[in-house]
Amino acid sequence: MNSTLDPKLKIENYHMAAIRFEVCDVPVIIKARAPHLIALFADYFHYYRPQLVDELHDHTPPAAPPIGHSTITVDLKTRRHLPPLECLIPPQAELLSETGVIRLWREPADSDSGERFYFHMGTAAFRVDPERDYLAGLITPEALSLSHVLTNTYTLFALLLLLRSHGLYHLHAAAVVSPRNQLYLICGAPHSGKTTLATALGLAGWRPISDDSLLVHARESAAQLIALKKSFHLANEILDRWPALDGITRHHRYHHRTCVAGLEFFGATALAEVSFGRVDHILIPQITGEAPSSLRPMPAGEAVLKLAEQSMFFQLWRKHTEQQLNLLAQLARTAACHRLSAGTDILADPRCVAEILEQKARDHRSGAGD
Amino acid sequence: MDTRSKKVVIKEQASFTELLDHREAIILDLENLHYYSLNAAASFLWKQLRARAVHTAESLSAALAAAFGINAGQAASETHAWLNELEQYGLISYAALGVEEKLANPGTPTTEPLPPYAPPLLKLSNSLRHMTLSGSSTVSSGAITALGGGS
């Protein structure tokens, strides 16, 4: 039994609820015994139009069986406390990465099982089994109390690792379509201004399709880029400062940010479904704290390096590393690459970003640019 | 070691990508994730090496001189300096020339327009050795070499 999702009304009726959706043709099922957990993820992935299924009673195959990709299963369980670390992480696993509270280990394949990865975030833990397309998660009430971090960081990271094994590569970048239908990538580290710039361009009539996450993949060897569809996460300071955003639908606040319905507000919901085969401009932003914003050209090789630096798990699995670099290079080949020094003039007038970019495009067309 | 009469062999794990035709390219060393940016002359030389023709330092510098129209002395010294740098980074090694192997003929310069000559340049970045989780992460860099297998 598949049903159109209406989590508030129906999830409580399910013994073991699950949602099913596809990310770029890769089928994903998220299942849990806790209905509120399913409701939470159904809301987070709502742009992917998840279908609610009853895992215990639904044995009917999907109407259109997936071709080419096996289904990723995300199996979530709630626990009052996480077991001790040594019960979760095998002794042979090697610590790969530590970012704040997030730690990632890798356990090499052996005769019994394939390679496995373990995430531990203090309040939640995940085991990722790429060979089986399986992700098991333990969620504590503490993790649920920061539901946005649980969905958008903890669980998403683990899911992105599995998507990588399907050739879907994460890129930490915003993407905006200009009035001349040119695609601009804004790629940078956290707090480099991606969301603010994408929003500023949206206020100037451009269409932002993502404020911080994209997926890169190959279609018959050609690079394709598509938004990882989710709410925008705007700084509260920007919401307070720019009255033109007053009508934007706000969901919830966390830390200093608010989740907002950016795609709807900027009329970019349909564009966010589009897979782009070409990037026209790559911007690497840097917040300067000085008044005037400016653009200066940067070599394509430096731009590709920045894209690779902002690609999660870029180092993982060399065949994918090589393919991903090749795809990023393909995208950069068609693009004009610039470093954008984002100044305080943008805070005063968000539309000035569009003016700077349009002037540069005019200069380029007239041959006066770089 | 006198490398002038030796064959130049490029590292198998060096993945080369041209970004702007005859102007700019990159190499990613898939063994250690060192990332290199190459200018036009460096890109030209690497493509010569990649073309699977047998090359010594001499044949490479002759090809460089012919392509960019520079004098032989300058081409030789700058090609040698660049090859030394590549060797230090482990991107090339030298092997003895086989009896049957013939040196590549530098031939006629490419018909594609080349930019004005600047000495071959290789710029290294180590930043990809660090695994990025949400853009800012520390990593046990020794573990990076373990990440090559799997899916």
Short mmCIF file of C-alpha atoms in Angstrom, two decimals:
data_model
loop_
_atom_site.label_atom_id
_atom_site.label_comp_id
_atom_site.label_asym_id
_atom_site.label_seq_id
_atom_site.Cartn_x
_atom_site.Cartn_y
_atom_site.Cartn_z
CA MET A 1 0.00 0.00 0.00
CA ASN A 2 1.51 3.27 -1.09
CA SER A 3 -0.20 6.46 -0.09
CA THR A 4 0.19 10.11 -0.73
CA LEU A 5 1.99 11.51 2.25
CA ASP A 6 -0.03 13.21 4.91
CA PRO A 7 2.15 12.53 7.91
CA LYS A 8 0.13 14.42 10.50
CA LEU A 9 -3.00 12.43 9.78
CA LYS A 10 -1.72 8.99 8.96
CA ILE A 11 1.69 8.15 10.31
CA GLU A 12 0.38 7.16 13.75
CA ASN A 13 -1.63 4.39 12.11
CA TYR A 14 1.46 2.63 10.86
CA HIS A 15 3.31 -0.07 12.79
CA MET A 16 6.62 0.44 11.05
CA ALA A 17 6.42 3.48 8.87
CA ALA A 18 8.66 4.31 5.98
CA ILE A 19 8.94 6.90 3.27
CA ARG A 20 10.13 6.24 -0.23
CA PHE A 21 11.51 8.81 -2.68
CA GLU A 22 14.18 9.17 -5.34
CA VAL A 23 17.23 11.40 -5.41
CA CYS A 24 18.39 11.72 -9.00
CA ASP A 25 16.92 8.32 -9.92
CA VAL A 26 18.44 6.65 -6.86
CA PRO A 27 15.59 5.15 -4.77
CA VAL A 28 15.78 5.85 -1.05
CA ILE A 29 13.68 4.33 1.74
CA ILE A 30 13.79 5.77 5.24
CA LYS A 31 12.12 3.60 7.84
CA ALA A 32 11.62 3.82 11.59
CA ARG A 33 9.34 2.56 14.32
CA ALA A 34 8.97 6.06 15.71
CA PRO A 35 6.29 7.85 13.66
CA HIS A 36 7.56 11.29 14.65
CA LEU A 37 10.95 10.41 13.19
CA ILE A 38 9.37 9.54 9.85
CA ALA A 39 7.32 12.73 9.95
CA LEU A 40 10.51 14.69 10.54
CA PHE A 41 12.29 13.20 7.52
CA ALA A 42 9.18 13.40 5.36
CA ASP A 43 9.19 17.12 6.05
CA TYR A 44 12.94 17.49 5.44
CA PHE A 45 12.74 15.68 2.08
CA HIS A 46 9.36 17.12 1.09
CA TYR A 47 10.71 18.51 -2.22
CA TYR A 48 11.28 14.89 -3.28
CA ARG A 49 7.59 14.15 -2.74
CA PRO A 50 8.10 11.13 -0.47
CA GLN A 51 5.48 8.42 -0.47
CA LEU A 52 4.43 6.89 2.81
CA VAL A 53 4.59 3.11 2.89
CA ASP A 54 3.83 0.60 5.62
CA GLU A 55 6.94 -1.55 5.88
CA LEU A 56 5.18 -4.35 7.78
CA HIS A 57 2.18 -4.64 5.52
CA ASP A 58 3.40 -3.36 2.22
CA HIS A 59 4.98 -6.07 0.14
CA THR A 60 3.82 -4.81 -3.20
CA PRO A 61 6.65 -3.75 -5.47
CA PRO A 62 6.76 -0.11 -6.55
CA ALA A 63 4.78 0.70 -9.69
CA ALA A 64 7.97 1.32 -11.67
CA PRO A 65 10.87 -0.82 -10.44
CA PRO A 66 14.11 1.16 -10.40
CA ILE A 67 16.46 0.54 -13.29
CA GLY A 68 20.18 0.81 -12.75
CA HIS A 69 20.28 1.72 -9.08
CA SER A 70 19.51 -0.46 -6.09
CA THR A 71 17.52 1.04 -3.24
CA ILE A 72 19.29 2.81 -0.41
CA THR A 73 17.72 1.84 2.92
CA VAL A 74 17.99 4.15 5.91
CA ASP A 75 16.93 2.29 9.05
CA LEU A 76 16.50 4.55 12.08
CA LYS A 77 15.98 3.51 15.67
CA THR A 78 15.53 5.63 18.75
CA ARG A 79 17.51 4.96 21.94
CA ARG A 80 17.41 6.78 25.25
CA HIS A 81 21.24 6.70 25.30
CA LEU A 82 23.86 5.60 22.80
CA PRO A 83 25.80 2.45 23.70
CA PRO A 84 29.42 3.03 24.70
CA LEU A 85 31.69 3.98 21.83
CA GLU A 86 33.57 0.68 21.94
CA CYS A 87 30.29 -1.18 21.35
CA LEU A 88 29.56 0.89 18.24
CA ILE A 89 32.96 1.23 16.59
CA PRO A 90 34.92 -1.97 15.89
CA PRO A 91 38.52 -1.86 17.13
CA GLN A 92 39.88 -2.37 13.61
CA ALA A 93 38.09 0.75 12.32
CA GLU A 94 40.33 3.72 11.57
CA LEU A 95 39.41 7.31 12.38
CA LEU A 96 39.23 9.22 9.09
CA SER A 97 37.84 12.57 10.04
CA GLU A 98 36.84 14.68 13.00
CA THR A 99 34.77 17.85 12.52
CA GLY A 100 33.45 19.34 15.72
CA VAL A 101 31.33 16.61 17.29
CA ILE A 102 31.24 14.52 14.09
CA ARG A 103 33.68 11.68 13.87
CA LEU A 104 33.97 9.26 10.97
CA TRP A 105 35.68 5.86 10.98
CA ARG A 106 36.30 3.35 8.23
CA GLU A 107 36.37 -0.39 8.75
CA PRO A 108 38.08 -2.26 5.90
CA ALA A 109 36.32 -5.10 4.15
CA ASP A 110 36.96 -8.60 5.41
CA SER A 111 35.78 -12.06 4.50
CA ASP A 112 32.43 -11.53 6.26
CA SER A 113 31.43 -8.08 5.14
CA GLY A 114 32.29 -5.25 2.83
CA GLU A 115 33.84 -1.96 3.80
CA ARG A 116 31.84 -0.08 6.47
CA PHE A 117 31.81 3.46 7.80
CA TYR A 118 30.77 4.70 11.23
CA PHE A 119 29.63 8.19 12.11
CA HIS A 120 29.41 9.22 15.76
CA MET A 121 27.98 12.58 16.74
CA GLY A 122 27.64 12.19 20.51
CA THR A 123 23.83 12.16 20.38
CA ALA A 124 23.40 10.01 17.27
CA ALA A 125 25.41 7.32 15.51
CA PHE A 126 25.25 5.78 12.03
CA ARG A 127 26.71 2.72 10.39
CA VAL A 128 27.04 2.90 6.62
CA ASP A 129 27.35 -0.27 4.60
CA PRO A 130 27.90 0.74 0.95
CA GLU A 131 28.00 -2.81 -0.36
CA ARG A 132 24.45 -3.37 0.91
CA ASP A 133 23.26 0.21 0.32
CA TYR A 134 22.30 0.22 3.97
CA LEU A 135 22.46 2.92 6.59
CA ALA A 136 21.56 2.16 10.23
CA GLY A 137 21.08 5.01 12.66
CA LEU A 138 20.62 5.30 16.41
CA ILE A 139 18.93 8.52 17.47
CA THR A 140 18.69 9.84 21.04
CA PRO A 141 16.12 12.34 22.34
CA GLU A 142 18.91 14.90 22.54
CA ALA A 143 19.54 14.57 18.79
CA LEU A 144 15.80 14.90 18.17
CA SER A 145 15.73 18.13 20.14
CA LEU A 146 17.98 19.62 17.44
CA SER A 147 15.93 18.13 14.64
CA HIS A 148 17.36 20.32 11.93
CA VAL A 149 20.92 19.28 12.75
CA LEU A 150 19.79 15.64 12.87
CA THR A 151 18.30 15.78 9.37
CA ASN A 152 20.43 18.35 7.55
CA THR A 153 23.81 17.39 8.96
CA TYR A 154 24.00 14.06 10.75
CA THR A 155 21.73 11.91 8.60
CA LEU A 156 22.38 13.78 5.37
CA PHE A 157 26.15 13.26 5.67
CA ALA A 158 25.70 9.52 6.01
CA LEU A 159 23.23 9.46 3.11
CA LEU A 160 25.61 11.48 0.93
CA LEU A 161 28.28 8.86 1.50
CA LEU A 162 25.95 6.21 0.10
CA LEU A 163 24.90 8.45 -2.80
CA ARG A 164 28.60 8.82 -3.62
CA SER A 165 28.84 5.07 -4.13
CA HIS A 166 26.10 5.54 -6.77
CA GLY A 167 28.14 8.23 -8.56
CA LEU A 168 26.17 11.15 -7.12
CA TYR A 169 28.70 13.62 -5.75
CA HIS A 170 27.94 16.34 -3.25
CA LEU A 171 29.14 19.88 -3.93
CA HIS A 172 28.94 22.50 -1.22
CA ALA A 173 27.75 25.38 -3.41
CA ALA A 174 24.80 27.61 -4.15
CA ALA A 175 23.45 27.84 -7.70
CA VAL A 176 21.51 30.71 -9.22
CA VAL A 177 20.03 31.19 -12.69
CA SER A 178 20.34 34.73 -14.06
CA PRO A 179 17.65 36.55 -16.08
CA ARG A 180 19.73 35.65 -19.18
CA ASN A 181 19.41 31.98 -18.16
CA GLN A 182 23.05 31.66 -17.23
CA LEU A 183 23.94 29.35 -14.37
CA TYR A 184 26.13 30.82 -11.64
CA LEU A 185 27.79 28.58 -9.04
CA ILE A 186 28.74 30.16 -5.74
CA CYS A 187 31.13 27.77 -4.04
CA GLY A 188 32.82 28.24 -0.72
CA ALA A 189 33.39 27.08 2.81
CA PRO A 190 30.71 27.55 5.49
CA HIS A 191 30.18 31.21 6.35
CA SER A 192 31.70 32.43 3.08
CA GLY A 193 28.38 34.04 2.10
CA LYS A 194 26.79 31.48 -0.25
CA THR A 195 23.26 31.74 1.15
CA THR A 196 23.41 35.51 1.54
CA LEU A 197 24.60 35.97 -2.05
CA ALA A 198 22.03 33.54 -3.47
CA THR A 199 19.31 35.36 -1.54
CA ALA A 200 20.58 38.77 -2.62
CA LEU A 201 20.46 37.64 -6.25
CA GLY A 202 16.97 36.22 -5.68
CA LEU A 203 15.83 39.64 -4.51
CA ALA A 204 17.15 41.09 -7.78
CA GLY A 205 14.94 38.76 -9.80
CA TRP A 206 17.40 35.90 -10.29
CA ARG A 207 16.33 32.35 -9.43
CA PRO A 208 18.38 30.52 -6.77
CA ILE A 209 17.91 26.76 -7.06
CA SER A 210 19.99 25.95 -3.99
CA ASP A 211 21.64 27.95 -1.27
CA ASP A 212 24.35 25.46 -0.33
CA SER A 213 24.15 21.95 -1.75
CA LEU A 214 24.29 20.48 -5.25
CA LEU A 215 24.78 17.04 -6.71
CA VAL A 216 27.16 16.39 -9.59
CA HIS A 217 26.83 13.26 -11.69
CA ALA A 218 27.60 11.90 -15.13
CA ARG A 219 25.10 11.28 -17.89
CA GLU A 220 26.78 9.38 -20.68
CA SER A 221 30.12 10.75 -19.45
CA ALA A 222 28.89 14.35 -19.55
CA ALA A 223 28.80 16.32 -16.31
CA GLN A 224 25.38 17.17 -14.93
CA LEU A 225 24.56 19.34 -11.98
CA ILE A 226 21.32 19.39 -10.03
CA ALA A 227 20.13 21.02 -6.81
CA LEU A 228 19.94 19.00 -3.62
CA LYS A 229 16.47 20.30 -2.91
CA LYS A 230 15.84 21.56 0.59
CA SER A 231 14.86 24.65 2.52
CA PHE A 232 17.24 27.60 2.51
CA HIS A 233 18.98 28.39 5.79
CA LEU A 234 19.10 32.12 6.08
CA ALA A 235 20.97 34.04 8.76
CA ASN A 236 18.51 35.72 11.10
CA GLU A 237 20.49 38.93 10.66
CA ILE A 238 19.67 38.92 6.94
CA LEU A 239 15.98 38.26 7.59
CA ASP A 240 15.93 41.18 10.01
CA ARG A 241 17.90 43.45 7.71
CA TRP A 242 16.20 42.92 4.35
CA PRO A 243 12.48 43.82 4.54
CA ALA A 244 11.91 42.44 1.03
CA LEU A 245 12.13 39.00 2.68
CA ASP A 246 9.24 39.68 5.03
CA GLY A 247 6.86 37.50 3.00
CA ILE A 248 9.08 34.43 2.91
CA THR A 249 7.63 31.35 4.66
CA ARG A 250 9.67 30.57 7.76
CA HIS A 251 9.84 27.07 9.22
CA HIS A 252 12.04 26.79 12.28
CA ARG A 253 15.01 28.53 13.79
CA TYR A 254 18.27 26.93 14.89
CA HIS A 255 21.39 28.63 16.15
CA HIS A 256 21.48 31.93 14.26
CA ARG A 257 19.60 30.74 11.21
CA THR A 258 16.04 30.18 10.04
CA CYS A 259 14.85 27.55 7.56
CA VAL A 260 12.82 29.31 4.88
CA ALA A 261 10.94 28.27 1.75
CA GLY A 262 13.48 29.87 -0.60
CA LEU A 263 12.58 27.92 -3.74
CA GLU A 264 8.92 28.93 -3.49
CA PHE A 265 9.64 32.54 -2.56
CA PHE A 266 11.95 33.05 -5.53
CA GLY A 267 9.82 31.03 -7.96
CA ALA A 268 12.59 28.48 -8.51
CA THR A 269 10.81 25.25 -7.51
CA ALA A 270 10.52 23.95 -11.08
CA LEU A 271 14.08 25.02 -11.98
CA ALA A 272 15.40 23.07 -9.00
CA GLU A 273 14.21 19.90 -10.79
CA VAL A 274 16.37 20.66 -13.83
CA SER A 275 19.68 18.91 -14.45
CA PHE A 276 22.17 21.41 -15.88
CA GLY A 277 24.89 20.29 -18.28
CA ARG A 278 26.77 23.56 -18.27
CA VAL A 279 27.95 26.16 -15.79
CA ASP A 280 28.48 29.70 -17.11
CA HIS A 281 30.13 31.34 -14.10
CA ILE A 282 31.88 30.10 -11.00
CA LEU A 283 32.14 32.53 -8.09
CA ILE A 284 34.38 31.87 -5.11
CA PRO A 285 33.15 34.30 -2.45
CA GLN A 286 35.00 35.79 0.44
CA ILE A 287 33.47 38.13 2.99
CA THR A 288 35.75 41.15 3.33
CA GLY A 289 34.02 43.41 5.85
CA GLU A 290 34.90 46.36 3.60
CA ALA A 291 32.37 48.49 1.77
CA PRO A 292 32.71 47.81 -1.95
CA SER A 293 32.23 44.36 -3.38
CA SER A 294 34.40 43.42 -6.34
CA LEU A 295 35.14 40.65 -8.80
CA ARG A 296 38.49 39.55 -10.07
CA PRO A 297 39.25 36.67 -12.42
CA MET A 298 40.81 33.50 -11.12
CA PRO A 299 42.47 30.68 -13.06
CA ALA A 300 40.19 27.74 -13.82
CA GLY A 301 42.66 25.41 -12.09
CA GLU A 302 42.23 27.31 -8.83
CA ALA A 303 38.46 27.27 -9.22
CA VAL A 304 38.40 23.50 -9.77
CA LEU A 305 40.55 23.10 -6.65
CA LYS A 306 38.00 25.13 -4.66
CA LEU A 307 35.16 22.98 -6.01
CA ALA A 308 37.05 19.81 -5.06
CA GLU A 309 37.79 21.18 -1.58
CA GLN A 310 34.07 21.73 -1.07
CA SER A 311 33.08 18.26 -2.28
CA MET A 312 32.23 16.06 0.65
CA PHE A 313 34.06 12.71 0.68
CA PHE A 314 36.11 13.74 -2.39
CA GLN A 315 38.98 11.59 -1.11
CA LEU A 316 36.86 8.47 -0.77
CA TRP A 317 37.28 5.73 -3.38
CA ARG A 318 39.80 6.68 -6.03
CA LYS A 319 37.69 5.72 -9.04
CA HIS A 320 35.05 8.15 -7.81
CA THR A 321 37.69 10.78 -6.95
CA GLU A 322 38.98 10.66 -10.50
CA GLN A 323 35.51 10.70 -12.04
CA GLN A 324 34.41 13.56 -9.79
CA LEU A 325 37.45 15.66 -10.65
CA ASN A 326 36.79 15.03 -14.32
CA LEU A 327 33.17 16.18 -13.92
CA LEU A 328 34.15 19.30 -11.98
CA ALA A 329 36.73 20.12 -14.65
CA GLN A 330 34.09 19.69 -17.36
CA LEU A 331 31.86 22.17 -15.56
CA ALA A 332 34.71 24.65 -15.11
CA ARG A 333 35.72 24.45 -18.78
CA THR A 334 32.67 26.39 -19.90
CA ALA A 335 32.68 28.83 -17.00
CA ALA A 336 34.21 32.21 -16.34
CA CYS A 337 35.81 31.90 -12.90
CA HIS A 338 35.96 34.78 -10.46
CA ARG A 339 36.82 35.51 -6.89
CA LEU A 340 34.05 37.63 -5.38
CA SER A 341 35.02 39.91 -2.52
CA ALA A 342 31.66 40.34 -0.83
CA GLY A 343 31.53 43.69 0.92
CA THR A 344 29.20 45.42 3.32
CA ASP A 345 27.54 47.20 0.38
CA ILE A 346 25.56 43.98 -0.15
CA LEU A 347 24.07 44.22 3.32
CA ALA A 348 22.96 47.77 2.61
CA ASP A 349 21.61 46.94 -0.85
CA PRO A 350 21.32 43.24 -1.77
CA ARG A 351 20.59 44.09 -5.40
CA CYS A 352 24.12 45.41 -5.91
CA VAL A 353 25.43 41.86 -6.33
CA ALA A 354 23.33 41.40 -9.47
CA GLU A 355 24.52 44.77 -10.78
CA ILE A 356 28.17 43.79 -10.31
CA LEU A 357 27.68 40.45 -12.06
CA GLU A 358 25.63 41.92 -14.90
CA GLN A 359 28.25 44.64 -15.47
CA LYS A 360 30.96 41.98 -15.66
CA ALA A 361 28.86 39.97 -18.13
CA ARG A 362 28.34 43.10 -20.27
CA ASP A 363 32.08 43.82 -20.20
CA HIS A 364 32.77 40.24 -21.22
CA ARG A 365 30.33 40.39 -24.14
CA SER A 366 31.80 43.67 -25.33
CA GLY A 367 35.34 42.37 -25.00
CA ALA A 368 36.24 44.87 -22.30
CA GLY A 369 36.44 42.26 -19.57
CA ASP A 370 39.16 39.82 -18.70
CA MET B 1 72.43 10.54 -12.32
CA ASP B 2 72.71 11.85 -15.85
CA THR B 3 69.12 11.87 -17.02
CA ARG B 4 69.73 13.37 -20.45
CA SER B 5 69.76 10.05 -22.26
CA LYS B 6 67.12 8.41 -20.08
CA LYS B 7 63.48 7.86 -20.94
CA VAL B 8 61.03 9.99 -18.96
CA VAL B 9 58.20 7.89 -17.47
CA ILE B 10 55.10 9.55 -16.02
CA LYS B 11 53.45 8.27 -12.86
CA GLU B 12 50.54 5.99 -13.57
CA GLN B 13 48.36 7.52 -10.83
CA ALA B 14 48.76 11.05 -12.18
CA SER B 15 45.37 12.05 -13.60
CA PHE B 16 45.73 14.89 -16.11
CA THR B 17 42.88 17.18 -17.21
CA GLU B 18 43.14 20.06 -19.64
CA LEU B 19 40.91 22.97 -18.58
CA LEU B 20 41.59 25.57 -21.26
CA ASP B 21 42.93 24.22 -24.55
CA HIS B 22 46.71 24.70 -24.66
CA ARG B 23 46.57 27.20 -21.79
CA GLU B 24 45.83 25.59 -18.47
CA ALA B 25 45.63 22.09 -17.04
CA ILE B 26 45.59 20.23 -13.76
CA ILE B 27 47.05 16.99 -12.47
CA LEU B 28 45.68 15.07 -9.51
CA ASP B 29 48.06 12.50 -8.09
CA LEU B 30 45.59 9.81 -7.09
CA GLU B 31 48.10 8.18 -4.79
CA ASN B 32 48.61 11.11 -2.42
CA LEU B 33 45.92 13.58 -3.61
CA HIS B 34 48.43 16.27 -4.44
CA TYR B 35 46.82 18.73 -6.84
CA TYR B 36 48.89 20.60 -9.42
CA SER B 37 48.01 23.52 -11.69
CA LEU B 38 49.94 23.70 -14.95
CA ASN B 39 50.46 26.68 -17.23
CA ALA B 40 50.55 26.45 -21.02
CA ALA B 41 54.16 25.30 -21.40
CA ALA B 42 53.85 22.76 -18.58
CA SER B 43 50.62 21.49 -20.05
CA PHE B 44 52.26 21.18 -23.47
CA LEU B 45 55.18 19.18 -22.06
CA TRP B 46 52.93 16.86 -20.06
CA LYS B 47 50.80 16.17 -23.13
CA GLN B 48 53.97 15.30 -25.02
CA LEU B 49 54.84 12.81 -22.31
CA ARG B 50 51.32 11.43 -22.21
CA ALA B 51 51.19 10.85 -25.94
CA ARG B 52 53.12 7.65 -25.22
CA ALA B 53 55.94 8.63 -27.53
CA VAL B 54 59.32 7.94 -26.01
CA HIS B 55 60.84 11.10 -24.65
CA THR B 56 64.10 12.16 -23.12
CA ALA B 57 64.74 15.57 -21.66
CA GLU B 58 66.41 16.52 -24.95
CA SER B 59 63.51 15.52 -27.17
CA LEU B 60 61.09 17.32 -24.86
CA SER B 61 63.04 20.56 -24.90
CA ALA B 62 63.29 20.35 -28.68
CA ALA B 63 59.50 19.98 -28.87
CA LEU B 64 59.06 22.93 -26.53
CA ALA B 65 61.40 25.12 -28.56
CA ALA B 66 59.63 24.21 -31.80
CA ALA B 67 56.14 24.76 -30.42
CA PHE B 68 56.73 28.09 -28.73
CA GLY B 69 59.44 29.41 -31.02
CA ILE B 70 62.05 29.92 -28.30
CA ASN B 71 65.75 29.26 -28.59
CA ALA B 72 67.14 25.81 -27.86
CA GLY B 73 69.27 26.87 -24.89
CA GLN B 74 66.39 28.45 -23.04
CA ALA B 75 64.11 25.49 -23.82
CA ALA B 76 66.72 23.02 -22.57
CA SER B 77 67.40 24.76 -19.26
CA GLU B 78 63.73 25.39 -18.50
CA THR B 79 62.67 21.88 -19.47
CA HIS B 80 65.39 20.41 -17.24
CA ALA B 81 64.33 22.59 -14.32
CA TRP B 82 60.71 21.55 -14.77
CA LEU B 83 61.56 17.86 -15.02
CA ASN B 84 63.61 18.14 -11.83
CA GLU B 85 60.58 19.58 -10.09
CA LEU B 86 58.35 16.78 -11.41
CA GLU B 87 60.85 14.20 -10.22
CA GLN B 88 60.96 15.75 -6.74
CA TYR B 89 57.16 15.52 -6.56
CA GLY B 90 57.31 11.92 -7.73
CA LEU B 91 55.31 12.63 -10.88
CA ILE B 92 57.99 11.22 -13.19
CA SER B 93 60.82 8.78 -13.04
CA TYR B 94 63.59 7.87 -15.47
CA ALA B 95 64.26 4.56 -17.17
CA ALA B 96 66.88 3.30 -19.56
CA LEU B 97 66.04 3.55 -23.24
CA GLY B 98 65.44 0.17 -24.85
CA VAL B 99 67.42 -0.77 -27.91
CA GLU B 100 64.29 -0.78 -30.04
CA GLU B 101 62.84 2.42 -28.68
CA LYS B 102 62.99 5.46 -30.88
CA LEU B 103 62.88 8.96 -29.63
CA ALA B 104 59.85 11.03 -30.45
CA ASN B 105 60.39 13.51 -33.19
CA PRO B 106 59.44 16.97 -32.03
CA GLY B 107 57.95 17.42 -35.49
CA THR B 108 56.25 20.56 -36.58
CA PRO B 109 54.70 22.87 -33.99
CA THR B 110 51.02 22.40 -33.23
CA THR B 111 48.68 24.25 -35.54
CA GLU B 112 46.56 25.29 -32.57
CA PRO B 113 47.33 28.80 -31.33
CA LEU B 114 49.53 28.77 -28.26
CA PRO B 115 49.69 31.65 -25.79
CA PRO B 116 52.89 33.68 -25.44
CA TYR B 117 55.64 31.61 -23.88
CA ALA B 118 56.21 31.58 -20.16
CA PRO B 119 58.48 28.98 -18.51
CA PRO B 120 56.71 25.73 -17.59
CA LEU B 121 55.13 26.14 -14.19
CA LEU B 122 53.72 23.62 -11.76
CA LYS B 123 51.83 24.84 -8.70
CA LEU B 124 51.17 22.36 -5.90
CA SER B 125 48.29 22.33 -3.43
CA ASN B 126 48.01 19.82 -0.58
CA SER B 127 44.54 20.90 0.50
CA LEU B 128 42.76 17.86 -0.92
CA ARG B 129 44.54 15.57 1.51
CA HIS B 130 42.03 16.73 4.14
CA MET B 131 38.62 15.14 4.02
CA THR B 132 35.93 17.79 4.07
CA LEU B 133 32.85 17.30 6.21
CA SER B 134 30.74 20.43 5.99
CA GLY B 135 33.70 22.35 4.70
CA SER B 136 35.92 22.33 7.78
CA SER B 137 37.39 19.15 9.03
CA THR B 138 40.53 17.69 10.39
CA VAL B 139 41.60 14.29 9.27
CA SER B 140 44.17 11.72 9.97
CA SER B 141 46.08 12.28 6.75
CA GLY B 142 47.79 8.92 7.03
CA ALA B 143 44.39 7.35 6.63
CA ILE B 144 43.83 9.00 3.27
CA THR B 145 45.89 6.39 1.47
CA ALA B 146 43.45 3.76 2.73
CA LEU B 147 40.54 5.36 0.92
CA GLY B 148 41.34 4.25 -2.57
CA GLY B 149 39.53 0.95 -2.74
CA GLY B 150 35.91 -0.07 -2.29
CA SER B 151 32.79 1.07 -4.10
#
